[in-house]
Coordinates of C-alpha atoms in Angstrom, one line a residue:
Chain A
M1 CA 0.0 0.1 0.3
K2 CA 2.8 2.4 0.6
L3 CA 4.3 1.8 -2.3
I4 CA 1.5 3.0 -4.3
L5 CA 1.0 6.2 -2.0
I6 CA 4.8 6.8 -3.0
F7 CA 4.4 6.0 -6.7
L8 CA 1.2 8.3 -6.7
S9 CA 2.8 10.7 -4.8
A10 CA 5.9 11.0 -7.2
S11 CA 3.8 11.1 -10.4
L12 CA 1.0 13.2 -9.8
V13 CA 0.7 15.1 -6.3
N14 CA 4.2 16.2 -6.1
N15 CA 4.9 16.2 -9.8
F16 CA 9.0 16.7 -10.4
V17 CA 8.3 19.1 -13.1
F18 CA 5.4 21.2 -11.7
T19 CA 6.2 21.0 -8.1
Y20 CA 9.9 20.7 -7.8
F21 CA 11.0 22.6 -10.9
L22 CA 13.0 19.5 -11.7
G23 CA 13.8 18.5 -15.3
I24 CA 12.8 22.0 -16.8
C25 CA 15.4 21.8 -19.3
P26 CA 14.7 19.0 -20.9
F27 CA 11.0 19.7 -20.3
V28 CA 11.3 22.9 -22.3
G29 CA 13.6 21.7 -24.7
M30 CA 12.2 18.2 -25.8
S31 CA 8.5 19.2 -25.9
K32 CA 7.9 20.2 -29.2
R33 CA 6.8 16.7 -30.6
V34 CA 4.9 14.3 -29.0
E35 CA 6.8 11.0 -30.2
T36 CA 10.0 12.3 -28.9
A37 CA 8.4 13.6 -25.8
I38 CA 7.1 10.1 -25.3
S39 CA 10.4 8.7 -25.9
M40 CA 12.4 11.1 -23.8
G41 CA 10.1 10.1 -20.9
M42 CA 10.6 6.5 -21.1
A43 CA 14.2 6.5 -21.5
T44 CA 14.5 8.8 -18.3
T45 CA 11.7 6.8 -16.3
F46 CA 14.3 3.9 -16.9
V47 CA 17.2 5.9 -15.3
M48 CA 15.2 7.3 -12.6
T49 CA 14.2 4.0 -11.4
L50 CA 17.7 2.4 -11.7
T51 CA 19.1 5.6 -10.2
G52 CA 16.6 5.2 -7.2
G53 CA 17.9 1.9 -6.5
I54 CA 21.6 2.4 -7.4
T55 CA 22.2 5.5 -5.1
W56 CA 20.1 4.0 -2.0
L57 CA 23.0 1.4 -2.1
I58 CA 25.5 3.7 -2.3
E59 CA 23.9 5.8 0.5
T60 CA 23.7 2.8 2.6
Y61 CA 26.6 0.3 2.0
I62 CA 29.6 2.8 1.0
L63 CA 28.8 6.1 1.9
N64 CA 27.3 5.4 5.4
Y65 CA 29.4 2.5 5.8
F66 CA 32.9 4.3 5.6
G67 CA 31.7 7.3 7.2
V68 CA 32.0 9.6 4.7
P69 CA 28.5 11.5 3.6
Y70 CA 30.4 14.5 2.2
L71 CA 31.3 12.9 -0.8
R72 CA 27.8 12.0 -1.6
Y73 CA 27.4 14.8 -4.2
V74 CA 30.5 13.6 -5.9
A75 CA 29.6 10.2 -5.6
F76 CA 26.1 10.2 -6.7
I77 CA 27.0 12.3 -10.0
I78 CA 29.9 9.9 -11.0
V79 CA 27.0 6.7 -10.6
I80 CA 24.3 8.8 -12.4
A81 CA 26.7 9.4 -15.4
S82 CA 28.2 5.9 -15.6
L83 CA 24.4 4.3 -15.2
V84 CA 23.6 6.4 -18.2
Q85 CA 26.5 5.4 -20.5
F86 CA 25.9 1.7 -19.3
V87 CA 22.2 2.1 -20.3
E88 CA 23.4 3.3 -23.4
M89 CA 25.6 0.7 -24.3
Y90 CA 23.3 -2.4 -23.1
I91 CA 20.2 -0.8 -25.1
R92 CA 22.7 -0.2 -28.4
K93 CA 23.6 -4.1 -27.9
T94 CA 20.1 -5.4 -27.2
S95 CA 17.6 -3.4 -29.0
P96 CA 19.0 -1.3 -32.0
N97 CA 15.9 -0.1 -32.8
L98 CA 15.1 1.6 -29.5
Y99 CA 18.6 3.0 -29.3
K100 CA 17.8 4.9 -32.7
T101 CA 14.6 6.2 -31.2
L102 CA 16.5 7.5 -27.9
G103 CA 20.1 7.6 -29.2
I104 CA 20.4 11.2 -28.8
F105 CA 18.4 11.8 -25.5
L106 CA 20.1 9.4 -23.5
P107 CA 23.4 11.6 -23.0
L108 CA 20.9 14.1 -22.1
I109 CA 19.7 12.5 -18.9
T110 CA 22.7 12.8 -17.2
T111 CA 22.1 16.6 -16.8
N112 CA 18.8 16.2 -15.9
C113 CA 18.4 17.6 -12.6
A114 CA 15.5 15.6 -12.1
V115 CA 17.5 12.4 -11.7
L116 CA 19.8 13.5 -9.1
G117 CA 17.3 15.4 -7.1
L118 CA 15.4 12.3 -7.2
A119 CA 18.4 10.5 -5.5
L120 CA 18.7 13.6 -2.5
F121 CA 14.7 13.4 -2.1
A122 CA 15.0 9.7 -1.7
I123 CA 17.4 9.8 1.0
L124 CA 16.0 12.9 2.9
R125 CA 13.0 10.8 2.9
D126 CA 14.4 7.7 4.6
Y127 CA 13.0 5.5 2.1
N128 CA 14.0 1.9 2.1
F129 CA 15.4 0.2 -1.0
I130 CA 11.9 -1.2 -2.7
E131 CA 10.5 2.5 -1.6
S132 CA 13.7 4.1 -3.4
L133 CA 13.2 2.2 -6.6
A134 CA 9.2 2.9 -6.1
Y135 CA 9.4 6.7 -6.0
G136 CA 11.9 6.6 -9.1
F137 CA 9.5 4.8 -11.0
G138 CA 6.7 7.3 -10.1
A139 CA 8.9 10.2 -10.7
G140 CA 9.9 9.1 -14.1
V141 CA 6.2 8.3 -15.0
G142 CA 5.3 11.8 -13.5
F143 CA 7.9 13.6 -16.0
T144 CA 6.6 11.4 -18.7
I145 CA 3.3 12.5 -18.2
A146 CA 4.2 16.5 -17.9
I147 CA 6.3 16.2 -21.1
T148 CA 3.9 14.3 -23.2
I149 CA 1.0 16.7 -21.9
M150 CA 3.1 19.9 -22.8
A151 CA 4.1 18.3 -26.4
G152 CA 0.3 17.7 -26.9
I153 CA -0.3 21.6 -26.2
R154 CA 2.4 22.7 -27.8
E155 CA 1.9 20.9 -31.2
E156 CA -1.8 22.8 -31.0
L157 CA 0.0 25.9 -30.0
R158 CA 1.8 26.3 -33.8
F159 CA -1.6 27.1 -35.1
S160 CA -2.8 29.6 -32.6
D161 CA -1.9 33.5 -32.9
V162 CA 0.8 34.0 -29.7
P163 CA 1.5 37.6 -29.4
K164 CA 5.3 38.5 -30.6
A165 CA 6.4 39.3 -27.8
M166 CA 5.3 36.0 -26.0
Q167 CA 6.3 33.5 -28.6
G168 CA 8.9 30.8 -28.1
P169 CA 10.0 30.3 -24.5
A170 CA 7.7 32.6 -22.6
I171 CA 4.6 31.2 -24.3
T172 CA 5.8 27.8 -23.3
L173 CA 6.5 29.0 -19.7
M174 CA 2.9 30.5 -19.7
V175 CA 1.5 27.1 -20.4
A176 CA 3.7 25.4 -17.9
G177 CA 2.3 27.6 -15.1
L178 CA -1.2 26.8 -16.3
L179 CA -0.4 23.1 -16.3
A180 CA 1.3 23.6 -12.7
L181 CA -2.3 25.0 -11.6
A182 CA -4.1 22.1 -12.9
F183 CA -1.6 19.8 -11.4
M184 CA -2.4 21.5 -7.9
G185 CA -6.0 20.0 -8.2
F186 CA -4.0 16.6 -6.9
S187 CA -2.6 18.3 -3.9
G188 CA -4.5 16.8 -0.8
F189 CA -5.6 14.0 -3.0
L190 CA -3.0 11.9 -0.5
T191 CA -0.6 12.6 1.9
I192 CA 2.8 10.7 2.6
Chain B
M1 CA 39.2 45.7 -22.9
E2 CA 38.7 42.2 -23.7
L3 CA 38.4 41.5 -20.1
K4 CA 35.5 44.1 -19.7
D5 CA 33.9 42.7 -22.5
D6 CA 33.8 38.9 -20.8
L7 CA 32.8 40.6 -17.7
K8 CA 30.0 42.5 -19.4
R9 CA 28.3 39.7 -21.4
G10 CA 26.8 37.6 -18.6
L11 CA 25.1 41.0 -17.0
W12 CA 22.6 41.6 -20.1
D13 CA 23.4 40.4 -23.4
Q14 CA 24.1 37.3 -22.6
N15 CA 22.5 36.7 -19.3
P16 CA 21.9 33.2 -18.3
I17 CA 18.1 33.2 -17.3
F18 CA 17.0 35.8 -19.5
R19 CA 19.0 35.2 -22.7
L20 CA 20.2 31.7 -22.9
L21 CA 17.5 30.0 -20.5
I22 CA 19.9 27.8 -18.5
G23 CA 19.7 27.3 -15.3
L24 CA 16.0 27.6 -14.7
C25 CA 15.5 24.8 -12.2
P26 CA 16.8 26.9 -9.2
T27 CA 15.4 29.9 -10.7
L28 CA 11.9 28.6 -10.4
A29 CA 12.1 27.0 -7.6
V30 CA 14.1 29.0 -4.9
T31 CA 12.8 32.7 -5.9
N32 CA 9.3 32.7 -3.6
S33 CA 11.3 35.4 -1.8
V34 CA 14.2 37.7 -2.0
I35 CA 16.4 36.2 0.5
N36 CA 16.4 32.7 -1.0
G37 CA 16.9 33.7 -4.4
L38 CA 19.9 36.0 -3.3
S39 CA 21.3 33.4 -1.3
M40 CA 21.1 30.9 -4.3
G41 CA 22.2 33.4 -6.7
L42 CA 25.4 33.7 -4.4
A43 CA 25.9 30.0 -3.9
T44 CA 26.0 29.2 -7.7
F45 CA 28.4 32.3 -8.3
F46 CA 31.0 30.7 -5.8
V47 CA 30.7 27.5 -7.2
L48 CA 30.6 29.1 -10.9
V49 CA 33.7 31.2 -10.4
S50 CA 35.9 28.8 -9.0
S51 CA 35.0 26.0 -10.9
S52 CA 36.0 28.0 -13.9
T53 CA 38.8 29.2 -12.3
I54 CA 40.0 25.8 -11.6
I55 CA 39.3 24.1 -14.8
S56 CA 40.9 27.2 -17.0
I57 CA 44.0 26.6 -14.7
I58 CA 44.4 22.7 -15.3
K59 CA 42.7 22.4 -18.5
K60 CA 45.7 21.4 -20.3
W61 CA 46.3 18.4 -18.0
I62 CA 42.7 17.1 -18.7
P63 CA 42.4 14.3 -21.4
A64 CA 39.7 15.5 -23.9
Q65 CA 37.8 12.0 -23.5
V66 CA 37.0 12.4 -19.6
R67 CA 37.0 16.3 -19.5
L68 CA 33.1 16.0 -18.8
A69 CA 33.3 13.6 -15.9
S70 CA 36.5 15.8 -14.4
Y71 CA 34.6 18.9 -14.9
V72 CA 31.6 17.5 -12.6
V73 CA 33.3 16.3 -10.0
I74 CA 35.4 19.6 -9.7
I75 CA 31.9 21.5 -10.1
A76 CA 30.6 18.8 -6.8
T77 CA 33.5 19.4 -4.8
F78 CA 33.0 23.1 -5.0
V79 CA 29.2 22.8 -4.2
T80 CA 29.7 20.5 -1.5
M81 CA 32.1 23.5 0.3
A82 CA 28.9 26.1 -0.5
D83 CA 26.6 23.3 0.8
M84 CA 28.4 23.1 4.1
F85 CA 29.2 26.5 4.6
L86 CA 25.2 27.4 4.2
A87 CA 24.2 24.5 6.6
G88 CA 27.0 25.4 9.3
N89 CA 26.6 29.4 9.1
F90 CA 23.2 30.1 8.0
P91 CA 20.7 27.0 8.8
V92 CA 17.5 28.7 8.4
I93 CA 18.6 29.3 4.5
S94 CA 20.3 25.9 4.2
K95 CA 16.8 24.3 5.3
A96 CA 14.7 26.6 2.8
L97 CA 16.9 25.9 -0.2
G98 CA 17.1 22.2 0.6
P99 CA 18.3 19.8 -2.3
Y100 CA 18.2 22.7 -4.5
V101 CA 22.1 23.9 -3.3
P102 CA 23.5 20.2 -4.1
L103 CA 21.8 20.3 -7.3
I104 CA 24.0 23.0 -8.3
V105 CA 25.7 20.4 -9.5
V106 CA 23.9 19.6 -12.4
N107 CA 22.9 23.1 -13.5
C108 CA 23.6 23.4 -16.9
L109 CA 24.9 27.3 -16.4
V110 CA 27.8 26.3 -14.4
L111 CA 28.7 23.0 -16.8
G112 CA 27.9 25.0 -19.6
R113 CA 30.6 27.7 -19.0
A114 CA 33.0 25.0 -18.1
E115 CA 32.7 23.4 -21.2
T116 CA 32.1 26.1 -23.8
F117 CA 34.5 29.3 -21.8
A118 CA 36.5 28.1 -19.1
S119 CA 38.0 25.2 -20.7
K120 CA 39.0 27.2 -24.0
N121 CA 40.3 30.6 -22.6
T122 CA 43.2 32.0 -20.2
V123 CA 42.5 32.1 -16.8
P124 CA 42.0 36.2 -16.0
N125 CA 39.1 35.6 -19.2
A126 CA 37.7 32.7 -17.8
V127 CA 37.4 34.4 -14.0
A128 CA 35.9 37.6 -15.7
D129 CA 33.3 35.7 -18.1
A130 CA 32.2 33.5 -14.6
V131 CA 31.9 36.9 -12.5
G132 CA 29.7 38.2 -15.1
M133 CA 27.7 35.4 -15.6
G134 CA 27.3 34.7 -12.0
L135 CA 26.5 38.2 -11.0
G136 CA 24.0 38.0 -14.2
F137 CA 22.4 34.9 -12.6
T138 CA 22.2 36.5 -9.1
W139 CA 20.4 39.7 -10.2
A140 CA 17.9 37.8 -12.4
L141 CA 17.2 35.7 -9.3
V142 CA 16.8 38.6 -6.8
L143 CA 14.6 40.4 -9.8
L144 CA 12.2 37.5 -9.8
G145 CA 12.3 37.0 -5.9
V146 CA 11.0 40.8 -5.4
I147 CA 8.5 40.1 -7.6
R148 CA 7.2 37.3 -6.3
E149 CA 7.6 38.4 -2.5
I150 CA 5.8 41.7 -3.2
M151 CA 2.9 40.2 -4.9
G152 CA 2.9 36.8 -2.9
S153 CA 3.5 38.2 0.4
G154 CA 3.4 42.1 0.5
S155 CA 7.1 42.1 1.8
L156 CA 10.3 42.2 1.0
F157 CA 13.4 40.6 2.9
S158 CA 10.4 39.8 5.1
I159 CA 9.8 43.4 6.0
Q160 CA 6.1 43.8 5.6
L161 CA 6.1 46.3 2.9
L162 CA 2.3 46.6 2.2
G163 CA -0.4 47.3 4.7
N164 CA -3.5 45.4 5.6
W165 CA -5.4 46.4 2.5
F166 CA -3.2 44.1 0.4
Q167 CA -4.6 40.7 -0.4
P168 CA -1.7 38.7 -0.9
W169 CA -1.5 36.8 -4.3
L170 CA -1.2 33.1 -2.9
I171 CA -0.4 32.2 -6.5
M172 CA 3.0 34.0 -6.7
V173 CA 4.5 32.0 -4.1
L174 CA 3.5 28.7 -5.0
P175 CA 4.6 26.7 -8.3
A176 CA 2.4 27.9 -11.0
G177 CA 3.6 31.7 -10.0
A178 CA 7.2 31.0 -11.0
F179 CA 6.6 29.8 -14.4
F180 CA 4.1 33.1 -14.9
T181 CA 6.3 35.5 -13.4
L182 CA 9.2 34.2 -15.3
S183 CA 6.9 34.1 -18.4
I184 CA 5.9 37.8 -18.3
V185 CA 9.3 38.7 -17.4
L186 CA 10.7 37.0 -20.7
G187 CA 7.7 38.5 -22.5
L188 CA 8.5 42.2 -21.5
I189 CA 12.0 42.0 -22.2
N190 CA 11.4 40.4 -25.7
H191 CA 8.6 43.4 -26.1
F192 CA 11.3 46.4 -24.8
S193 CA 14.1 44.8 -26.7
G194 CA 12.5 44.3 -30.0
K195 CA 13.9 41.9 -32.6
K196 CA 17.4 41.7 -31.6
G197 CA 16.3 40.0 -28.4
E198 CA 14.2 37.2 -29.9
A199 CA 17.0 36.3 -32.6
K200 CA 19.2 35.4 -29.7
H201 CA 16.6 33.3 -27.7
Q202 CA 17.0 30.6 -30.5
H203 CA 19.9 28.5 -29.1

């Protein structure tokens, strides 16, 4: 039950993009077309789920064991970077088609602050291993939902008459603000 | 002369937030009050200037294949220092900023300047560029913080400015308000700087 709550909380109620402002760069940069948005979301979900689990292992069995919590940021970012690299090599080997679709997005995930943010939030909340995995998966799904909705709106937006000064990033952020308002409807839906 | 150009670039022409639109996550997240925005700006300023300095000093000895990993480790070291300094000396601010201080590690602004500027230029130029960019980032955060704090709480630096007649716009301190504020500020900048500004937005 708690796992479901964590999942729903991370994906909807405390959506990473709309409440924590994590992953804004790919959210703005990759949301021009729905298909790329979905691919990006899925790749990110995959990495986030793994990150949730692996950073928990590192924190518990290496950093705490040796009593070096101040190495946390250095350790996490190295883990995430190598994880992304590993995932990229694995996908290239096993599924060339998927690799072609995700290809260019994979390396970008390293600098997606939602991934590092997820690891830090999971530690902050004292989640155990399984909970961290659920949290990572939920956060990834939430990111996918957010970026897909955004891409859908932006595809329609191309046909609308946007004031000159608001074209480009300005209108994108405005839409994101409206979406954030909509996602506020989920607050109070459940507490964790 | 060139040093002055490097310094000035980040303040307006290539302001990281209003012009280049990088480093947006902390920009939106911590500008619900001026003091948070200012602390975040200064923390980023410190990390940016220190890491750019170090990277431009040792750029000759970093092999090209592992340069990004090396930059990230250097940046993470300074971020850890900034985080511990805040936690030790300003526990309240450190708590308010929460995980956004460690997240400076993945701030595209810091890594971006390391990769595009500090690794290709001399030490004085890299320092000038980092100082300019850091100040540009800080003033943008402070501006957004001022707007959101006045409208959202009717105060500035936690000092009540507006009287009881003012009904605070709660939305401005909530996440949605962050998007709206930045969007409108960007729109205004585009409007007043005309076509020149719009061309630069596309990156």
